[in-house]
mmCIF file of C-alpha atoms in Angstrom:
data_model
loop_
_atom_site.group_PDB
_atom_site.id
_atom_site.type_symbol
_atom_site.label_atom_id
_atom_site.label_comp_id
_atom_site.label_asym_id
_atom_site.label_seq_id
_atom_site.Cartn_x
_atom_site.Cartn_y
_atom_site.Cartn_z
ATOM 1 C CA UNK A 1388 -5.712 101.114 164.919
ATOM 2 C CA UNK A 1389 -6.687 97.590 165.722
ATOM 3 C CA UNK A 1390 -4.694 94.770 167.348
ATOM 4 C CA UNK A 1391 -5.214 91.317 165.808
ATOM 5 C CA UNK A 1392 -4.243 88.327 167.910
ATOM 6 C CA UNK A 1393 -2.928 85.336 165.919
ATOM 7 C CA UNK A 1394 -3.163 81.892 167.477
ATOM 8 C CA UNK A 1395 -1.298 78.805 166.231
ATOM 9 C CA UNK A 1396 -2.850 76.405 168.700
ATOM 10 C CA UNK A 1397 -5.904 74.132 168.587
ATOM 11 C CA UNK A 1398 -9.327 74.899 167.118
ATOM 12 C CA UNK A 1399 -10.664 75.737 170.559
ATOM 13 C CA UNK A 1400 -7.868 78.257 170.970
ATOM 14 C CA UNK A 1401 -8.753 79.718 167.556
ATOM 15 C CA UNK A 1402 -12.308 80.274 168.738
ATOM 16 C CA UNK A 1403 -11.025 81.941 171.877
ATOM 17 C CA UNK A 1404 -8.746 84.144 169.800
ATOM 18 C CA UNK A 1405 -11.611 85.214 167.532
ATOM 19 C CA UNK A 1406 -13.634 86.141 170.576
ATOM 20 C CA UNK A 1407 -10.743 88.275 171.867
ATOM 21 C CA UNK A 1408 -10.465 90.093 168.554
ATOM 22 C CA UNK A 1409 -14.164 90.898 168.591
ATOM 23 C CA UNK A 1410 -13.968 92.306 172.099
ATOM 24 C CA UNK A 1411 -10.848 94.368 171.441
ATOM 25 C CA UNK A 1412 -12.579 96.944 169.280
ATOM 26 C CA UNK A 1413 -13.134 100.626 169.781
ATOM 27 C CA UNK A 1414 -15.346 101.423 166.812
ATOM 28 C CA UNK A 1415 -17.634 104.428 167.152
ATOM 29 C CA UNK A 1416 -19.755 106.914 165.230
ATOM 30 C CA UNK A 1417 -19.764 110.693 165.639
ATOM 31 C CA UNK A 1418 -22.755 112.793 164.639
ATOM 32 C CA UNK A 1419 -23.995 116.357 164.941
ATOM 33 C CA UNK A 1420 -26.709 116.636 167.563
ATOM 34 C CA UNK A 1421 -30.179 116.943 166.027
ATOM 35 C CA UNK A 1422 -31.214 119.670 168.484
ATOM 36 C CA UNK A 1423 -29.479 122.109 166.118
ATOM 37 C CA UNK A 1424 -31.405 122.298 162.845
ATOM 38 C CA UNK A 1425 -28.916 124.379 160.826
ATOM 39 C CA UNK A 1426 -25.182 123.587 160.920
ATOM 40 C CA UNK A 1427 -24.301 126.075 158.179
ATOM 41 C CA UNK A 1428 -24.542 129.252 160.290
ATOM 42 C CA UNK A 1429 -22.081 128.577 163.136
ATOM 43 C CA UNK A 1430 -20.517 131.624 164.801
ATOM 44 C CA UNK A 1431 -17.551 132.107 167.113
ATOM 45 C CA UNK A 1432 -18.691 131.787 170.706
ATOM 46 C CA UNK A 1433 -21.258 129.085 170.056
ATOM 47 C CA UNK A 1434 -21.130 125.780 171.922
ATOM 48 C CA UNK A 1435 -21.783 122.835 169.616
ATOM 49 C CA UNK A 1436 -23.070 119.496 170.805
ATOM 50 C CA UNK A 1437 -21.947 116.233 169.229
ATOM 51 C CA UNK A 1438 -23.131 112.696 169.904
ATOM 52 C CA UNK A 1439 -20.955 109.595 170.074
ATOM 53 C CA UNK A 1440 -22.123 106.001 169.821
ATOM 54 C CA UNK A 1441 -19.690 103.206 170.699
ATOM 55 C CA UNK A 1442 -20.271 99.941 168.860
ATOM 56 C CA UNK A 1443 -20.175 96.678 170.820
ATOM 57 C CA UNK A 1444 -19.741 98.578 174.068
ATOM 58 C CA UNK A 1445 -17.800 96.548 176.651
ATOM 59 C CA UNK A 1446 -19.241 97.237 180.106
ATOM 60 C CA UNK A 1447 -16.686 95.158 182.018
ATOM 61 C CA UNK A 1448 -15.725 96.996 185.233
ATOM 62 C CA UNK A 1449 -12.024 97.114 184.351
ATOM 63 C CA UNK A 1450 -12.572 98.503 180.821
ATOM 64 C CA UNK A 1451 -12.462 102.247 180.119
ATOM 65 C CA UNK A 1452 -13.156 104.197 176.928
ATOM 66 C CA UNK A 1453 -11.280 107.467 176.481
ATOM 67 C CA UNK A 1454 -12.185 110.052 173.836
ATOM 68 C CA UNK A 1455 -9.674 112.757 172.924
ATOM 69 C CA UNK A 1456 -9.231 115.212 170.065
ATOM 70 C CA UNK A 1457 -6.243 115.051 167.738
ATOM 71 C CA UNK A 1458 -4.569 118.443 168.108
ATOM 72 C CA UNK A 1459 -1.705 118.369 165.627
ATOM 73 C CA UNK A 1460 -2.775 120.504 162.641
ATOM 74 C CA UNK A 1461 -3.209 124.244 163.162
ATOM 75 C CA UNK A 1462 -4.236 124.756 159.517
ATOM 76 C CA UNK A 1463 -7.332 122.626 160.185
ATOM 77 C CA UNK A 1464 -8.143 124.374 163.490
ATOM 78 C CA UNK A 1465 -7.380 121.277 165.559
ATOM 79 C CA UNK A 1466 -5.748 123.023 168.503
ATOM 80 C CA UNK A 1467 -7.709 122.432 171.688
ATOM 81 C CA UNK A 1468 -7.930 125.537 173.927
ATOM 82 C CA UNK A 1469 -6.806 127.746 171.013
ATOM 83 C CA UNK A 1470 -9.215 127.152 168.138
ATOM 84 C CA UNK A 1471 -11.888 125.573 170.330
ATOM 85 C CA UNK A 1472 -12.511 124.110 173.768
ATOM 86 C CA UNK A 1473 -13.206 120.371 173.992
ATOM 87 C CA UNK A 1474 -15.788 120.140 176.758
ATOM 88 C CA UNK A 1475 -17.570 117.663 178.949
ATOM 89 C CA UNK A 1476 -20.870 118.434 180.634
ATOM 90 C CA UNK A 1477 -20.931 117.555 184.310
ATOM 91 C CA UNK A 1478 -23.514 118.129 187.019
ATOM 92 C CA UNK A 1479 -22.604 120.177 190.085
ATOM 93 C CA UNK A 1480 -24.850 119.925 193.159
ATOM 94 C CA UNK A 1481 -26.881 123.075 193.642
ATOM 95 C CA UNK A 1482 -25.980 124.952 196.816
ATOM 96 C CA UNK A 1483 -27.660 127.869 198.511
ATOM 97 C CA UNK A 1484 -27.677 129.609 201.850
ATOM 98 C CA UNK A 1485 -29.639 126.614 203.140
ATOM 99 C CA UNK A 1486 -26.946 124.127 202.155
ATOM 100 C CA UNK A 1487 -26.492 121.641 199.330
ATOM 101 C CA UNK A 1488 -29.735 120.422 197.790
ATOM 102 C CA UNK A 1489 -30.691 117.451 195.671
ATOM 103 C CA UNK A 1490 -30.816 119.452 192.448
ATOM 104 C CA UNK A 1491 -27.752 119.840 190.232
ATOM 105 C CA UNK A 1492 -26.567 122.420 187.716
ATOM 106 C CA UNK A 1493 -25.197 121.242 184.319
ATOM 107 C CA UNK A 1494 -21.748 122.790 183.830
ATOM 108 C CA UNK A 1495 -19.329 122.436 180.932
ATOM 109 C CA UNK A 1496 -15.651 121.817 181.707
ATOM 110 C CA UNK A 1497 -12.816 122.013 179.176
ATOM 111 C CA UNK A 1498 -10.835 118.770 179.001
ATOM 112 C CA UNK A 1499 -7.893 117.188 177.227
ATOM 113 C CA UNK A 1500 -9.795 113.898 177.134
ATOM 114 C CA UNK A 1501 -13.110 112.493 178.360
ATOM 115 C CA UNK A 1502 -13.882 109.113 179.893
ATOM 116 C CA UNK A 1503 -17.048 107.652 178.362
ATOM 117 C CA UNK A 1504 -19.036 105.450 180.736
ATOM 118 C CA UNK A 1505 -21.831 104.377 178.402
ATOM 119 C CA UNK A 1506 -22.357 103.465 174.758
ATOM 120 C CA UNK A 1507 -24.276 106.654 173.903
ATOM 121 C CA UNK A 1508 -22.737 109.914 175.101
ATOM 122 C CA UNK A 1509 -22.251 113.531 174.072
ATOM 123 C CA UNK A 1510 -19.537 116.170 174.213
ATOM 124 C CA UNK A 1511 -19.314 119.869 173.394
ATOM 125 C CA UNK A 1512 -17.058 122.094 171.292
ATOM 126 C CA UNK A 1513 -16.894 125.791 172.179
ATOM 127 C CA UNK A 1514 -15.756 127.718 169.096
ATOM 128 C CA UNK A 1515 -12.960 130.223 169.813
ATOM 129 C CA UNK A 1516 -11.823 131.153 166.298
ATOM 130 C CA UNK A 1517 -13.373 131.376 162.824
ATOM 131 C CA UNK A 1518 -12.401 128.957 160.076
ATOM 132 C CA UNK A 1519 -13.050 125.664 158.310
ATOM 133 C CA UNK A 1520 -12.695 123.017 161.016
ATOM 134 C CA UNK A 1521 -11.508 119.512 160.217
ATOM 135 C CA UNK A 1522 -11.676 117.887 163.623
ATOM 136 C CA UNK A 1523 -10.438 114.369 164.321
ATOM 137 C CA UNK A 1524 -11.245 112.386 167.436
ATOM 138 C CA UNK A 1525 -9.709 109.137 168.587
ATOM 139 C CA UNK A 1526 -11.349 106.634 170.909
ATOM 140 C CA UNK A 1527 -9.104 104.408 173.038
ATOM 141 C CA UNK A 1528 -10.287 101.275 174.725
ATOM 142 C CA UNK A 1529 -8.244 100.651 177.866
ATOM 143 C CA UNK A 1530 -8.101 97.769 180.340
ATOM 144 C CA UNK A 1531 -6.219 98.183 183.605
ATOM 145 C CA UNK A 1532 -4.510 101.253 182.099
ATOM 146 C CA UNK A 1533 -3.316 99.247 179.084
ATOM 147 C CA UNK A 1534 -4.265 100.098 175.511
ATOM 148 C CA UNK A 1535 -6.446 97.484 173.812
ATOM 149 C CA UNK A 1536 -7.781 99.143 170.663
ATOM 150 C CA UNK A 1537 -8.578 102.462 169.048
ATOM 151 C CA UNK A 1538 -10.109 104.175 166.056
ATOM 152 C CA UNK A 1539 -10.552 107.684 164.645
ATOM 153 C CA UNK A 1540 -13.518 109.680 163.334
ATOM 154 C CA UNK A 1541 -13.712 113.094 161.673
ATOM 155 C CA UNK A 1542 -16.058 116.090 161.964
ATOM 156 C CA UNK A 1543 -16.297 118.932 159.448
ATOM 157 C CA UNK A 1544 -17.889 122.346 159.926
ATOM 158 C CA UNK A 1545 -17.219 126.046 159.367
ATOM 159 C CA UNK A 1546 -17.532 129.017 161.727
ATOM 160 C CA UNK A 1547 -17.399 132.770 161.137
ATOM 161 C CA UNK A 1548 -17.107 135.819 163.376
ATOM 162 C CA UNK A 1549 -19.380 138.836 162.898
ATOM 163 C CA UNK A 1550 -19.062 142.275 164.437
ATOM 164 C CA UNK A 1551 -22.232 144.344 164.034
ATOM 165 C CA UNK A 1552 -22.036 147.892 165.346
ATOM 166 C CA UNK A 1553 -23.366 151.424 165.070
ATOM 167 C CA UNK A 1554 -21.628 154.738 165.493
ATOM 168 C CA UNK A 1555 -22.394 158.405 165.018
ATOM 169 C CA UNK A 1556 -20.572 161.624 164.230
ATOM 170 C CA UNK A 1557 -21.345 165.288 164.294
ATOM 171 C CA UNK A 1558 -21.110 166.592 160.748
ATOM 172 C CA UNK A 1559 -22.039 170.242 161.342
ATOM 173 C CA UNK A 1560 -21.522 172.435 164.374
ATOM 174 C CA UNK A 1561 -24.513 174.429 165.645
ATOM 175 C CA UNK A 1562 -24.823 178.090 164.778
ATOM 176 C CA UNK A 1563 -27.037 180.889 165.996
ATOM 177 C CA UNK A 1564 -29.486 180.110 163.229
ATOM 178 C CA UNK A 1565 -29.459 176.310 162.980
ATOM 179 C CA UNK A 1566 -28.945 173.193 165.044
ATOM 180 C CA UNK A 1567 -26.003 170.825 164.834
ATOM 181 C CA UNK A 1568 -26.136 168.021 162.295
ATOM 182 C CA UNK A 1569 -25.331 164.374 162.972
ATOM 183 C CA UNK A 1570 -25.056 161.114 161.069
ATOM 184 C CA UNK A 1571 -25.523 157.574 162.411
ATOM 185 C CA UNK A 1572 -23.995 154.595 160.602
ATOM 186 C CA UNK A 1573 -24.853 150.879 160.761
ATOM 187 C CA UNK A 1574 -21.920 148.665 159.795
ATOM 188 C CA UNK A 1575 -20.489 145.198 160.246
ATOM 189 C CA UNK A 1576 -17.467 143.049 159.455
ATOM 190 C CA UNK A 1577 -17.055 139.302 159.053
ATOM 191 C CA UNK A 1578 -14.004 137.072 159.463
ATOM 192 C CA UNK A 1579 -14.002 133.508 158.129
ATOM 193 C CA UNK A 1580 -10.510 132.532 159.357
ATOM 194 C CA UNK A 1581 -6.805 133.169 158.824
ATOM 195 C CA UNK A 1582 -5.708 129.857 157.310
ATOM 196 C CA UNK A 1583 -5.326 129.148 153.580
ATOM 197 C CA UNK A 1584 -8.367 126.880 153.472
ATOM 198 C CA UNK A 1585 -10.608 129.264 155.417
ATOM 199 C CA UNK A 1586 -12.809 130.388 152.535
ATOM 200 C CA UNK A 1587 -16.337 129.800 153.804
ATOM 201 C CA UNK A 1588 -17.593 133.307 152.909
ATOM 202 C CA UNK A 1589 -14.664 134.381 150.737
ATOM 203 C CA UNK A 1590 -15.412 135.340 147.143
ATOM 204 C CA UNK A 1591 -13.577 133.556 144.346
ATOM 205 C CA UNK A 1592 -13.852 133.109 140.573
ATOM 206 C CA UNK A 1593 -16.374 130.324 141.086
ATOM 207 C CA UNK A 1594 -18.208 131.622 144.185
ATOM 208 C CA UNK A 1595 -19.833 134.997 144.915
ATOM 209 C CA UNK A 1596 -21.321 135.941 148.276
ATOM 210 C CA UNK A 1597 -23.970 138.616 148.594
ATOM 211 C CA UNK A 1598 -26.182 139.478 151.558
ATOM 212 C CA UNK A 1599 -29.568 140.849 152.511
ATOM 213 C CA UNK A 1600 -29.835 142.393 155.979
ATOM 214 C CA UNK A 1601 -33.180 142.869 157.729
ATOM 215 C CA UNK A 1602 -33.007 145.569 160.404
ATOM 216 C CA UNK A 1603 -35.909 147.515 161.924
ATOM 217 C CA UNK A 1604 -38.226 146.032 159.258
ATOM 218 C CA UNK A 1605 -36.074 147.417 156.434
ATOM 219 C CA UNK A 1606 -33.821 145.500 154.020
ATOM 220 C CA UNK A 1607 -30.343 146.394 152.853
ATOM 221 C CA UNK A 1608 -28.369 144.479 150.222
ATOM 222 C CA UNK A 1609 -24.666 144.265 149.515
ATOM 223 C CA UNK A 1610 -21.673 142.080 148.727
ATOM 224 C CA UNK A 1611 -19.774 140.137 151.399
ATOM 225 C CA UNK A 1612 -16.205 141.436 151.804
ATOM 226 C CA UNK A 1613 -14.055 139.597 154.324
ATOM 227 C CA UNK A 1614 -12.581 141.829 157.074
ATOM 228 C CA UNK A 1615 -13.879 145.008 155.419
ATOM 229 C CA UNK A 1616 -16.598 147.397 156.550
ATOM 230 C CA UNK A 1617 -20.073 146.664 155.176
ATOM 231 C CA UNK A 1618 -23.436 148.319 155.772
ATOM 232 C CA UNK A 1619 -26.578 146.660 157.119
ATOM 233 C CA UNK A 1620 -28.830 149.752 157.238
ATOM 234 C CA UNK A 1621 -28.863 153.152 155.608
ATOM 235 C CA UNK A 1622 -27.157 156.117 157.229
ATOM 236 C CA UNK A 1623 -29.540 158.324 159.203
ATOM 237 C CA UNK A 1624 -29.004 162.115 159.317
ATOM 238 C CA UNK A 1625 -30.509 164.111 162.177
ATOM 239 C CA UNK A 1626 -30.316 167.515 163.808
ATOM 240 C CA UNK A 1627 -29.513 168.513 167.408
ATOM 241 C CA UNK A 1628 -28.178 165.057 168.223
ATOM 242 C CA UNK A 1629 -27.584 161.591 166.772
ATOM 243 C CA UNK A 1630 -30.491 159.287 166.060
ATOM 244 C CA UNK A 1631 -31.552 157.059 168.943
ATOM 245 C CA UNK A 1632 -30.830 153.472 167.958
ATOM 246 C CA UNK A 1633 -34.246 151.883 167.335
ATOM 247 C CA UNK A 1634 -33.138 148.271 167.919
ATOM 248 C CA UNK A 1635 -30.005 146.560 169.216
ATOM 249 C CA UNK A 1636 -30.750 143.309 167.398
ATOM 250 C CA UNK A 1637 -30.364 142.598 163.689
ATOM 251 C CA UNK A 1638 -33.353 140.423 162.772
ATOM 252 C CA UNK A 1639 -31.663 138.548 159.953
ATOM 253 C CA UNK A 1640 -28.586 138.439 157.775
ATOM 254 C CA UNK A 1641 -29.085 136.221 154.749
ATOM 255 C CA UNK A 1642 -25.973 135.257 152.779
ATOM 256 C CA UNK A 1643 -26.546 134.060 149.221
ATOM 257 C CA UNK A 1644 -23.705 131.995 147.777
ATOM 258 C CA UNK A 1645 -23.738 131.690 144.006
ATOM 259 C CA UNK A 1646 -21.530 128.971 142.531
ATOM 260 C CA UNK A 1647 -20.918 128.064 138.913
ATOM 261 C CA UNK A 1648 -23.310 125.351 137.696
ATOM 262 C CA UNK A 1649 -24.717 124.776 141.204
ATOM 263 C CA UNK A 1650 -27.896 125.849 143.023
ATOM 264 C CA UNK A 1651 -27.618 128.867 145.297
ATOM 265 C CA UNK A 1652 -26.579 128.117 148.882
ATOM 266 C CA UNK A 1653 -28.457 130.196 151.469
ATOM 267 C CA UNK A 1654 -26.958 130.814 154.930
ATOM 268 C CA UNK A 1655 -29.122 132.640 157.476
ATOM 269 C CA UNK A 1656 -27.962 134.277 160.720
ATOM 270 C CA UNK A 1657 -30.786 135.361 163.027
ATOM 271 C CA UNK A 1658 -31.088 137.794 165.946
ATOM 272 C CA UNK A 1659 -27.509 139.095 165.986
ATOM 273 C CA UNK A 1660 -26.533 141.643 168.637
ATOM 274 C CA UNK A 1661 -25.430 145.157 167.657
ATOM 275 C CA UNK A 1662 -22.798 147.047 169.655
ATOM 276 C CA UNK A 1663 -22.234 150.761 170.163
ATOM 277 C CA UNK A 1664 -18.874 152.099 168.972
#
């Protein structure tokens, strides 16, 4: 939203009015921070960094820029502190048994809004739920607590939630002549959101999702099924006790998305933790 001041006075007043219009802007650009190379493999629990650049930054001492998320649409995962945490990074002085030192510790704090004190800044988004996120942010330019101007920018990304786990069962009791028998399973589930538009890894008539898992130097292939049990490594049968888990990290899960009349889209998730169930 922009305020346009209309002057019906002299030419000199027109020039002054034009200058006021130019100053009363709050235009800005949002971008995904380049420190992250791949924005297609976001998972719940990750903290995403975004950069903001304010155009024609007004550094007058009585001018303040306030950035806040629009939190109105649950179907687009816009709810701060429910779908995500809107966060500011602040520095807290480091303290020890010897007192407060000169060093500081970067700490992220969840906010409703953030005051931006320079033209180039950053903020963070901690992902709390899976889904297709359509985030909108508005920047307000304030002077002496009065609104001068504002504008809105949008960010799009998708996040999923994986649960990789292993479990075992005894399939045969021991007898006098043979040991007990056991099986160990390696399974996982994936959730891509509970809203109608949350279809990032959901199969459809025009999109099929398959996967290749790399675990303990062995590959396993299958089809992605949302919120259903899938396998990332073959079952292992042993005697006298369940197999000892060789690794608690899945090296790679590669999702291959095949769409009609389009090149394959490859999504790679690396070094995912495995839990015991």
